[in-house]
XYZ file of C-alpha atoms in Angstrom:
672
model
C 80.465 70.674 249.117
C 78.974 72.040 245.892
C 76.949 74.697 247.776
C 80.016 75.698 249.801
C 82.004 76.126 246.545
C 79.279 78.293 245.075
C 79.174 80.501 248.209
C 82.954 80.884 247.993
C 82.771 81.938 244.340
C 79.957 84.453 245.062
C 81.856 85.808 247.976
C 85.004 86.261 245.941
C 83.054 87.968 243.162
C 81.465 90.359 245.709
C 84.876 91.120 247.232
C 86.267 91.906 243.752
C 83.279 94.197 242.913
C 83.627 96.109 246.217
C 87.353 96.456 245.630
C 86.892 97.775 242.148
C 84.113 100.090 243.097
C 86.444 101.532 245.710
C 89.046 102.143 243.076
C 87.146 104.224 240.578
C 89.095 106.099 237.951
C 90.539 109.398 239.191
C 91.156 112.571 237.401
C 87.816 112.844 235.592
C 88.579 116.307 234.224
C 91.748 115.082 232.550
C 89.762 112.406 230.723
C 87.853 115.050 228.788
C 89.514 116.122 225.527
C 90.694 119.667 225.242
C 88.387 120.552 222.355
C 85.331 118.948 223.963
C 83.372 122.205 224.312
C 83.525 123.015 220.570
C 82.498 119.474 219.633
C 79.276 119.527 221.701
C 78.355 123.214 221.267
C 75.122 123.711 219.367
C 74.628 127.389 218.781
C 71.265 129.097 219.613
C 68.932 128.512 216.691
C 70.841 125.565 215.454
C 69.789 121.916 215.607
C 71.470 118.815 216.969
C 72.737 116.121 214.634
C 70.856 113.258 216.260
C 67.733 112.472 218.176
C 68.608 110.070 220.988
C 65.564 108.043 222.087
C 66.111 106.917 225.670
C 64.277 104.441 227.913
C 62.977 105.744 231.258
C 63.401 102.862 233.577
C 61.237 103.148 236.657
C 59.493 106.305 235.485
C 57.732 104.342 232.748
C 58.375 107.015 230.115
C 60.629 107.567 227.166
C 62.801 110.698 226.809
C 64.329 112.410 223.745
C 67.739 114.125 223.857
C 69.664 116.035 221.279
C 73.129 114.797 220.384
C 75.792 116.156 220.694
C 74.372 118.906 222.993
C 72.771 116.546 225.538
C 69.757 118.816 225.716
C 66.455 117.259 226.839
C 63.972 117.834 224.049
C 60.931 115.852 225.149
C 59.508 113.428 227.655
C 57.057 111.030 226.028
C 54.600 109.512 228.499
C 54.053 105.864 227.706
C 53.076 103.631 230.695
C 52.954 106.293 233.414
C 50.466 108.994 234.074
C 51.942 112.417 233.165
C 50.169 115.444 234.662
C 52.156 117.830 232.538
C 50.270 116.725 229.442
C 47.247 115.023 231.050
C 48.399 111.589 229.741
C 46.440 108.970 231.657
C 44.294 111.671 233.242
C 42.257 112.920 230.270
C 39.252 110.793 229.326
C 40.772 110.161 225.894
C 44.063 108.721 227.174
C 42.896 106.690 230.232
C 42.120 103.582 228.121
C 45.813 103.515 227.004
C 46.770 102.410 230.514
C 44.214 99.653 230.798
C 45.369 96.023 231.443
C 43.747 92.780 232.297
C 44.400 93.797 235.907
C 42.546 97.073 235.516
C 43.946 100.606 235.205
C 47.746 100.299 235.544
C 49.345 103.846 235.417
C 53.012 102.783 235.852
C 55.598 100.411 234.480
C 59.338 99.721 234.485
C 60.373 100.775 230.980
C 63.787 99.205 230.118
C 64.352 99.011 226.375
C 63.321 100.629 223.147
C 63.689 99.674 219.458
C 63.460 101.992 216.454
C 61.714 100.476 213.426
C 63.939 99.398 210.578
C 63.632 98.512 206.872
C 66.306 96.271 205.521
C 68.061 96.650 208.824
C 68.267 100.439 208.594
C 66.300 103.017 210.648
C 63.238 104.183 208.756
C 62.012 106.840 211.245
C 58.470 105.521 211.606
C 58.066 104.075 215.110
C 59.623 103.447 218.504
C 58.678 100.323 220.417
C 59.012 100.373 224.181
C 58.675 97.568 226.700
C 56.861 97.513 229.962
C 58.809 95.114 232.160
C 56.577 94.975 235.236
C 53.050 94.610 233.721
C 54.140 92.899 230.557
C 53.356 95.333 227.704
C 54.776 96.634 224.442
C 54.038 100.173 223.312
C 54.364 101.800 219.931
C 55.249 105.517 219.576
C 54.551 107.342 216.309
C 57.588 109.369 215.435
C 55.527 111.875 213.391
C 53.887 113.050 216.577
C 56.213 111.642 219.250
C 53.128 110.157 220.939
C 52.256 106.747 222.223
C 49.671 105.359 219.864
C 49.331 101.720 220.820
C 50.016 99.484 223.840
C 49.481 95.715 223.805
C 49.601 93.602 226.915
C 51.686 90.397 226.747
C 49.897 87.356 228.352
C 51.596 84.281 229.650
C 54.550 86.378 230.701
C 56.063 87.424 233.964
C 58.492 90.273 233.534
C 58.834 91.497 229.941
C 62.566 92.302 229.995
C 63.825 90.644 226.826
C 61.807 93.056 224.738
C 60.838 94.836 222.420
C 63.578 93.897 219.989
C 62.637 93.704 216.289
C 63.302 91.696 213.175
C 65.174 93.256 210.290
C 62.135 94.654 208.471
C 60.061 95.157 211.609
C 58.022 92.196 210.706
C 57.825 91.381 214.462
C 58.631 92.895 217.785
C 59.452 90.195 220.328
C 58.942 89.761 224.071
C 60.787 87.221 226.172
C 59.710 86.689 229.760
C 62.189 87.430 232.526
C 60.602 85.216 235.271
C 59.542 81.653 234.667
C 56.129 80.912 236.077
C 53.549 78.083 235.806
C 51.857 78.514 232.342
C 50.309 75.333 230.927
C 49.482 73.604 234.183
C 47.767 74.688 237.370
C 49.058 78.040 238.636
C 48.742 77.280 242.323
C 51.775 75.045 242.946
C 54.489 75.108 245.583
C 57.401 77.430 244.656
C 59.867 74.609 245.284
C 58.356 72.740 242.378
C 60.003 75.214 240.028
C 61.903 72.617 237.991
C 58.774 70.569 237.323
C 56.116 73.277 236.838
C 57.594 76.612 235.754
C 57.954 77.684 232.110
C 58.739 80.713 229.996
C 57.424 82.116 226.741
C 58.625 84.105 223.730
C 55.941 86.245 222.135
C 56.081 87.267 218.484
C 54.043 90.404 217.957
C 53.220 91.004 214.339
C 53.583 94.592 213.126
C 51.496 95.782 210.136
C 53.972 97.129 207.600
C 51.734 100.075 206.671
C 49.919 101.168 209.867
C 52.246 99.698 212.465
C 49.235 98.028 214.166
C 50.344 95.203 216.441
C 48.849 91.815 217.235
C 50.207 88.731 218.951
C 50.772 86.303 216.096
C 52.044 83.424 218.245
C 53.941 82.520 221.369
C 56.599 79.852 221.824
C 56.568 77.821 224.990
C 60.143 77.693 226.422
C 61.927 75.935 229.248
C 61.688 77.595 232.684
C 64.703 79.789 232.374
C 65.058 83.551 232.495
C 65.430 85.572 229.287
C 67.502 88.694 229.695
C 68.065 90.415 226.270
C 67.725 89.562 222.602
C 68.555 90.633 219.078
C 67.244 89.803 215.707
C 69.536 88.574 212.909
C 70.617 90.578 209.891
C 71.403 89.755 206.304
C 72.324 86.037 206.288
C 70.897 85.502 209.819
C 67.726 87.402 208.992
C 65.435 84.428 209.853
C 66.848 83.932 213.331
C 66.496 85.542 216.731
C 68.952 85.257 219.614
C 68.087 85.425 223.301
C 70.470 85.565 226.265
C 69.362 83.163 229.048
C 70.374 82.811 232.620
C 69.372 80.538 235.505
C 69.752 77.355 233.524
C 70.199 75.841 237.029
C 66.488 76.548 237.418
C 66.899 77.945 240.931
C 64.063 79.600 242.764
C 65.870 81.132 245.726
C 69.100 83.093 246.329
C 69.826 83.343 242.623
C 72.954 85.358 243.123
C 74.533 82.009 244.230
C 72.219 79.287 242.971
C 71.869 80.680 239.449
C 75.605 81.181 239.036
C 76.788 77.634 239.801
C 77.393 76.489 236.216
C 80.291 77.785 234.117
C 77.993 78.421 231.192
C 74.394 79.390 230.534
C 72.990 79.818 227.040
C 72.088 81.981 224.088
C 68.902 80.557 222.642
C 68.668 80.636 218.857
C 65.151 80.539 217.367
C 64.346 80.285 213.670
C 61.381 82.645 213.585
C 60.697 82.044 209.940
C 60.266 78.352 210.676
C 58.077 79.221 213.664
C 55.983 81.407 211.439
C 55.566 78.483 209.002
C 54.609 76.085 211.817
C 51.991 78.517 213.021
C 50.504 78.794 209.489
C 50.445 74.965 209.242
C 48.310 74.700 212.401
C 50.962 73.291 214.641
C 50.055 75.657 217.499
C 47.222 75.347 220.014
C 44.754 78.097 220.921
C 45.065 78.968 224.629
C 42.701 81.181 226.579
C 44.465 84.352 227.590
C 43.010 87.650 228.651
C 45.006 90.742 227.605
C 44.334 94.338 226.784
C 44.988 95.887 223.378
C 44.852 99.743 223.490
C 44.933 102.001 220.399
C 44.917 105.799 220.103
C 43.257 107.301 216.994
C 44.661 110.636 215.839
C 41.428 111.436 214.019
C 39.159 111.075 217.038
C 42.000 112.082 219.471
C 40.771 109.212 221.653
C 41.876 105.743 222.687
C 39.914 102.503 222.809
C 40.760 99.409 224.874
C 39.813 95.953 223.675
C 40.158 92.846 225.813
C 41.514 89.971 223.745
C 40.678 86.365 224.728
C 43.239 83.927 223.328
C 46.703 83.335 221.857
C 48.306 80.736 219.554
C 50.912 78.748 221.485
C 53.647 76.787 219.738
C 55.290 73.953 221.630
C 58.843 73.557 220.187
C 58.665 69.832 220.875
C 56.140 69.694 218.091
C 58.176 71.989 215.841
C 61.509 70.332 214.930
C 64.659 72.330 214.037
C 63.220 75.591 215.428
C 65.158 76.055 218.697
C 68.733 75.522 219.652
C 70.973 76.462 222.574
C 74.471 77.874 222.381
C 76.550 77.589 225.557
C 77.726 81.047 226.808
C 79.811 81.984 229.835
C 78.133 82.685 232.447
C 74.949 84.504 233.323
C 74.928 86.329 229.946
C 73.342 89.754 229.835
C 73.600 91.255 226.396
C 73.441 89.337 223.100
C 74.195 91.465 220.045
C 74.477 90.885 216.306
C 77.030 92.795 214.282
C 76.087 94.799 211.131
C 76.977 92.001 208.795
C 74.713 89.506 210.599
C 77.551 86.982 210.791
C 78.726 87.473 214.395
C 76.749 87.122 217.609
C 78.429 88.605 220.723
C 77.610 87.147 224.080
C 78.297 89.056 227.308
C 78.684 86.765 230.276
C 78.610 89.327 233.070
C 80.405 86.980 235.478
C 83.058 86.050 232.870
C 86.384 87.696 232.177
C 86.147 87.193 228.403
C 83.728 87.953 225.599
C 82.635 85.044 223.364
C 81.865 85.839 219.718
C 79.894 83.238 217.819
C 79.721 82.689 214.032
C 76.355 82.355 212.410
C 77.726 80.363 209.460
C 79.453 78.016 211.891
C 76.149 77.690 213.806
C 74.338 76.539 210.678
C 77.136 74.136 209.907
C 77.054 72.719 213.400
C 73.293 72.225 213.133
C 73.637 70.479 209.739
C 76.369 68.209 211.017
C 74.600 67.621 214.303
C 77.585 68.859 216.357
C 75.710 68.713 219.661
C 76.888 68.613 223.207
C 73.888 66.929 224.716
C 70.575 68.670 225.227
C 68.829 71.026 227.556
C 65.184 70.272 228.463
C 65.129 68.034 225.360
C 66.541 70.663 222.892
C 69.886 70.432 221.185
C 72.890 72.215 222.700
C 75.423 73.076 220.114
C 79.111 72.447 220.828
C 80.692 75.655 222.106
C 83.882 75.234 219.977
C 81.860 74.394 216.887
C 80.063 77.734 216.819
C 82.780 79.951 218.302
C 84.454 82.650 216.185
C 86.723 83.330 219.094
C 87.083 84.985 222.492
C 88.109 88.529 223.333
C 90.624 87.856 226.060
C 90.871 89.925 229.190
C 88.841 92.886 227.916
C 87.554 93.948 231.330
C 85.239 92.862 234.135
C 81.471 92.544 233.960
C 80.790 92.803 230.186
C 77.143 93.826 229.525
C 76.327 95.276 226.090
C 77.961 95.592 222.708
C 77.321 97.931 219.815
C 79.125 98.507 216.561
C 80.425 101.116 214.150
C 80.705 100.867 210.411
C 84.390 99.966 210.375
C 84.282 96.460 211.851
C 84.737 97.564 215.437
C 82.722 96.725 218.541
C 82.207 98.648 221.780
C 81.397 96.838 224.952
C 80.349 98.261 228.291
C 81.793 96.829 231.511
C 79.849 97.389 234.675
C 82.357 96.219 237.276
C 85.467 97.930 235.824
C 83.427 101.020 234.824
C 84.753 101.369 231.249
C 84.030 100.957 227.557
C 86.326 98.729 225.532
C 86.746 99.032 221.766
C 87.795 95.868 219.950
C 88.019 94.578 216.408
C 85.580 91.849 215.358
C 87.855 90.248 212.730
C 90.827 89.395 215.043
C 89.179 90.079 218.472
C 92.037 92.532 219.351
C 91.370 95.197 222.021
C 92.076 98.616 220.421
C 91.193 101.128 223.117
C 89.469 101.594 226.493
C 88.012 104.631 228.296
C 86.746 105.034 231.825
C 83.089 105.849 232.654
C 81.835 107.609 235.813
C 80.525 105.304 237.183
C 79.285 101.696 236.680
C 77.972 101.834 233.163
C 74.939 99.865 232.062
C 73.988 100.192 228.430
C 75.789 102.137 225.763
C 74.519 103.631 222.513
C 76.526 104.072 219.358
C 74.695 106.192 216.861
C 72.948 103.601 214.711
C 74.849 100.904 216.556
C 72.227 98.071 216.266
C 71.556 98.631 212.488
C 73.187 97.265 209.291
C 74.686 100.710 208.616
C 75.802 102.426 211.876
C 76.349 106.142 211.720
C 79.130 106.094 214.259
C 80.748 109.455 215.268
C 79.230 109.505 218.772
C 78.673 107.038 221.593
C 76.776 107.582 224.803
C 77.298 105.748 228.069
C 74.396 105.352 230.443
C 75.722 105.072 233.983
C 73.983 103.492 236.993
C 75.893 105.522 239.647
C 76.825 109.233 239.408
C 78.271 109.869 242.868
C 80.177 113.129 242.514
C 79.440 114.158 238.894
C 76.773 116.810 239.652
C 75.602 119.050 242.434
C 74.241 116.946 245.275
C 70.437 116.603 245.496
C 69.991 114.647 248.668
C 70.121 110.852 248.945
C 68.875 110.303 245.381
C 71.565 111.007 242.816
C 71.032 112.311 239.270
C 71.269 109.614 236.583
C 74.170 110.173 234.204
C 74.936 110.001 230.507
C 78.387 110.543 229.040
C 79.148 111.379 225.410
C 82.261 110.102 223.569
C 83.670 111.070 220.205
C 84.465 107.831 218.408
C 85.327 109.288 214.971
C 89.045 108.630 215.436
C 91.135 105.675 216.546
C 90.739 106.615 220.199
C 87.507 107.282 222.113
C 87.360 110.714 223.678
C 84.856 111.847 226.370
C 83.435 115.210 225.358
C 80.362 115.722 227.602
C 78.362 114.345 230.462
C 74.809 115.399 231.245
C 72.116 114.210 233.699
C 69.070 112.265 232.523
C 65.626 111.615 233.809
C 64.480 108.305 235.241
C 66.950 105.443 235.112
C 68.064 105.286 231.554
C 68.591 101.702 230.290
C 68.856 101.355 226.536
C 68.812 104.040 223.859
C 69.006 104.381 220.096
C 69.911 107.408 218.019
C 68.735 108.455 214.592
C 69.818 111.374 212.358
C 67.770 114.487 212.989
C 67.127 114.961 209.292
C 65.346 111.630 209.058
C 62.740 112.574 211.706
C 62.487 116.364 211.610
C 61.313 116.556 207.995
C 58.312 114.316 208.871
C 57.434 115.902 212.211
C 53.779 116.743 212.428
C 53.236 120.283 213.672
C 49.475 120.557 214.115
C 46.287 118.570 213.828
C 44.081 119.863 211.060
C 40.843 121.075 212.654
C 38.848 119.892 209.609
C 40.092 116.364 210.270
C 38.976 116.338 213.895
C 36.420 113.469 214.331
C 36.189 113.673 218.161
C 32.596 113.031 219.255
C 32.580 116.171 221.414
C 34.486 118.494 219.105
C 33.460 122.099 218.793
C 34.349 123.234 215.252
C 34.025 126.882 216.219
C 32.913 129.125 218.985
C 29.363 129.085 217.576
C 29.213 125.333 218.165
C 29.994 125.527 221.885
C 27.291 124.477 224.304
C 26.573 122.929 227.739
C 24.243 119.952 227.993
C 23.033 117.751 230.822
C 22.449 114.022 230.775
C 21.167 113.116 234.215
C 24.069 113.977 236.574
C 26.503 114.288 233.666
C 27.181 117.764 232.375
C 29.089 118.098 229.041
C 30.833 121.387 228.308
C 31.696 121.734 224.636
C 34.426 124.336 224.914
C 36.907 126.070 222.628
C 40.288 127.650 223.318
C 41.928 130.326 221.173
C 44.142 133.245 222.033
C 43.181 134.598 224.503
C 39.863 133.307 225.773
C 37.844 130.174 226.524
C 34.325 129.789 225.195
C 32.203 129.574 227.298
C 33.962 131.267 230.195
C 30.936 131.582 232.541
C 29.003 128.425 233.408
C 26.151 128.108 235.904
C 23.588 125.455 236.807
C 26.035 122.699 237.861
C 24.984 121.026 241.094
C 26.851 119.134 243.799
C 27.122 115.489 242.687
C 27.364 116.295 239.025
C 30.106 114.919 236.834
C 31.366 117.709 234.555
C 33.165 116.884 231.372
C 35.137 119.726 229.847
C 35.617 118.854 226.196
C 38.241 121.459 225.115
C 38.943 121.981 221.413
C 41.999 124.025 220.511
C 40.999 126.099 217.474
C 44.489 127.285 216.792
C 46.191 126.179 213.542
C 49.526 127.718 214.214
C 52.535 125.582 215.308
C 53.539 125.914 218.985
C 50.266 127.218 220.279
C 48.931 124.552 222.557
C 46.447 125.492 225.300
C 46.115 123.941 228.662
C 43.005 123.648 230.850
C 42.601 123.169 234.597
C 39.967 123.907 237.146
C 40.435 124.892 240.763
C 40.768 121.866 243.127
C 40.538 119.296 240.354
C 41.516 115.964 241.821
C 43.233 114.636 238.651
C 45.423 116.997 236.500
C 45.378 119.475 233.719
C 45.005 118.640 230.052
C 47.259 119.958 227.355
C 45.493 120.392 224.010
C 47.502 120.675 220.788
C 46.374 122.860 217.839
C 43.319 121.238 216.232
C 42.859 118.677 218.986
C 40.085 117.948 221.437
C 40.787 116.602 224.979
C 38.462 116.008 228.004
C 38.963 116.713 231.688
C 36.536 115.151 234.051
C 35.587 117.189 237.110
C 33.559 115.974 240.110
C 31.453 118.759 241.683
C 31.651 117.671 245.251
C 30.862 120.939 247.046
C 29.072 124.209 246.216
C 31.143 127.255 245.386
C 32.758 129.336 242.683
C 35.504 127.438 240.816
C 37.835 129.388 238.489
C 39.212 127.568 235.392
C 42.047 128.797 233.209
C 44.561 128.014 230.474
C 47.651 126.395 232.024
C 50.037 126.706 229.029
C 51.498 130.125 228.254
C 50.038 131.057 224.887
C 50.087 134.851 224.471
C 50.560 138.180 226.131
C 47.051 137.907 227.508
C 47.472 134.300 228.681
C 46.757 135.354 232.266
C 43.364 136.694 231.193
C 42.405 133.385 229.595
C 40.141 132.198 232.430
C 36.505 131.707 233.502
C 34.214 130.578 236.260
C 32.113 127.442 237.079
C 29.373 128.014 239.606
C 28.421 124.880 241.566
C 25.127 125.112 243.433
C 23.874 122.835 246.209
C 22.310 119.517 245.275
C 18.606 119.899 244.553
C 18.799 123.552 243.535
C 16.996 124.671 240.353
C 19.610 127.105 239.002
C 19.173 126.926 235.266
C 22.049 125.592 233.088
C 23.512 128.734 231.560
C 26.731 129.543 229.717
C 28.193 132.586 227.947
C 31.307 134.378 226.875
C 31.634 138.129 226.631
C 28.232 138.943 227.990
C 26.948 138.839 231.607
C 23.931 136.596 232.241
C 21.025 137.797 234.441
C 21.576 137.053 238.113
C 19.941 133.725 239.012
C 19.291 132.415 242.474
C 18.653 128.798 243.333
C 15.246 128.114 244.903
C 16.577 125.083 246.745
C 13.865 122.777 245.470
C 14.359 119.661 243.418
C 12.510 120.855 240.313
C 14.062 120.323 236.908
C 16.308 123.067 235.672
C 15.447 124.954 232.471
C 17.241 124.119 229.283
C 20.713 125.560 228.805
C 20.945 128.988 227.270
C 23.810 130.556 225.495
C 23.765 134.351 225.838
């Protein structure tokens, strides 16, 4: 009977969703305010007010847009190979995509978090999660480059990540899929309730360098963690995680994980966890995971395989973990700027519960519990509840805040954003989105001091918003003016990938610290050429190293001979330019990998396998000057066993040399 009832509920919910999706808001043009064009217009030569840092979803990258213009400024490769820049193709960046499972050049990048100090954006770093192969990356906002990636062990699906504590003491990672962790891994799937567990990883962030390391993990019941937020102000020491599948189902979760009226928000006192770890309460567990770091001095990455983690069992750590009931299948959990209110978003509920942090502490002190879950106290719903926003919409997902005590919640099913007041939970305004919004981003919305003014909706379905491009539709973002009492749509623009979450930061905070070049005198790359006079070609067995420079408008050397079939050729290209906006690219005919893009003062390496004899042109791939087209050269590949000497030059023809076809050693390289 219970299963039949669940099926009926699921069927009814599906019918409602289909009905609402068939009744999308009409008259999109009329929803745009009359002065929209003037509000989003950024004149040529002028800058946007905000950088909007946006997750890339299934493309594994992070993108940067200007607000209010909606202009795409940059795609930052993180977990995915990117032939445009050579990320993951150059010898220097390949180690960044290393994992305990080998070279992993893709991930599902869902969320980002901008570093904060005292709960306010400080403009130092962006943290990005890899959901599929559990990882957290750190992007340096001086260079807009990925400089570190750490793999998360004992995790299956790193979705509830990479949210941060108020002073970026930690970035956290909650696992999406429960799996066997402490016992044998090879167990029947239908023993889920007995054998499956989850973890929360606390990744320590060095306050000066940003360098990450896994400080400790917390073993958690076998439920799925969706999203999370760190506390602020009075709730600074706590972290809050939305949880679903408290039913602990392992099949047909759309029904079996929606049977209960309430799931949970899990509250963890991370300060207390930190103390327990320092007191030796945890146990060292073997765990193999990669830690990859990029060094801007050597322009190279290294990958280190770590061997263990510290695991805390909350059963040995009293008063560290509590559960707050939350209607049902909660997605977002968000903390307001004061740190007092925690908003839960039960995506199958028709209300929004708002919890009080001070009431939570009081309920813990007075032991106002409603039983336990997996041995951990469940706080009474009414004891911790500030109140419920009644009938705000259907399918609440995510909430962000302005500086005036207002909250903004996205509703997937009813395709809208609802503005409501935290103090009295009164709905103030609602606007349609086109269509089926996921995340939303208020400028500075997750901080203690939101900037407000604009809000961006990230939509899962675009349908008829843009010119058709075949079966795959463009992803959509829509910009709203929230400076007044009413929200006004002023722009929509397509985005790359599938945008999930985003954060915005004032342009003036980042632009003043943006690094324009790499100083050539600081270049410590092992194959750097500090000038054209330092270029050379050397052989080590079947490895040929080309020490090359690039400067407008030639490559040195630009004629190379003496390479034989079977050789591995490493083009180490140093860009000698010291002017902003003069990168050089490098590619060679029929290369099986990609180009490399070399910034001023930087050295990057392209590996080329000489697999057949012939003449192979190479050239600069990034337009750099009026004579860019002339920036080219030739690599001569001779048959295996030939004795063509290793020669290289620029600006002077070498004597004609024919291979004798024998296997004798080639003469030393000569630069003429």
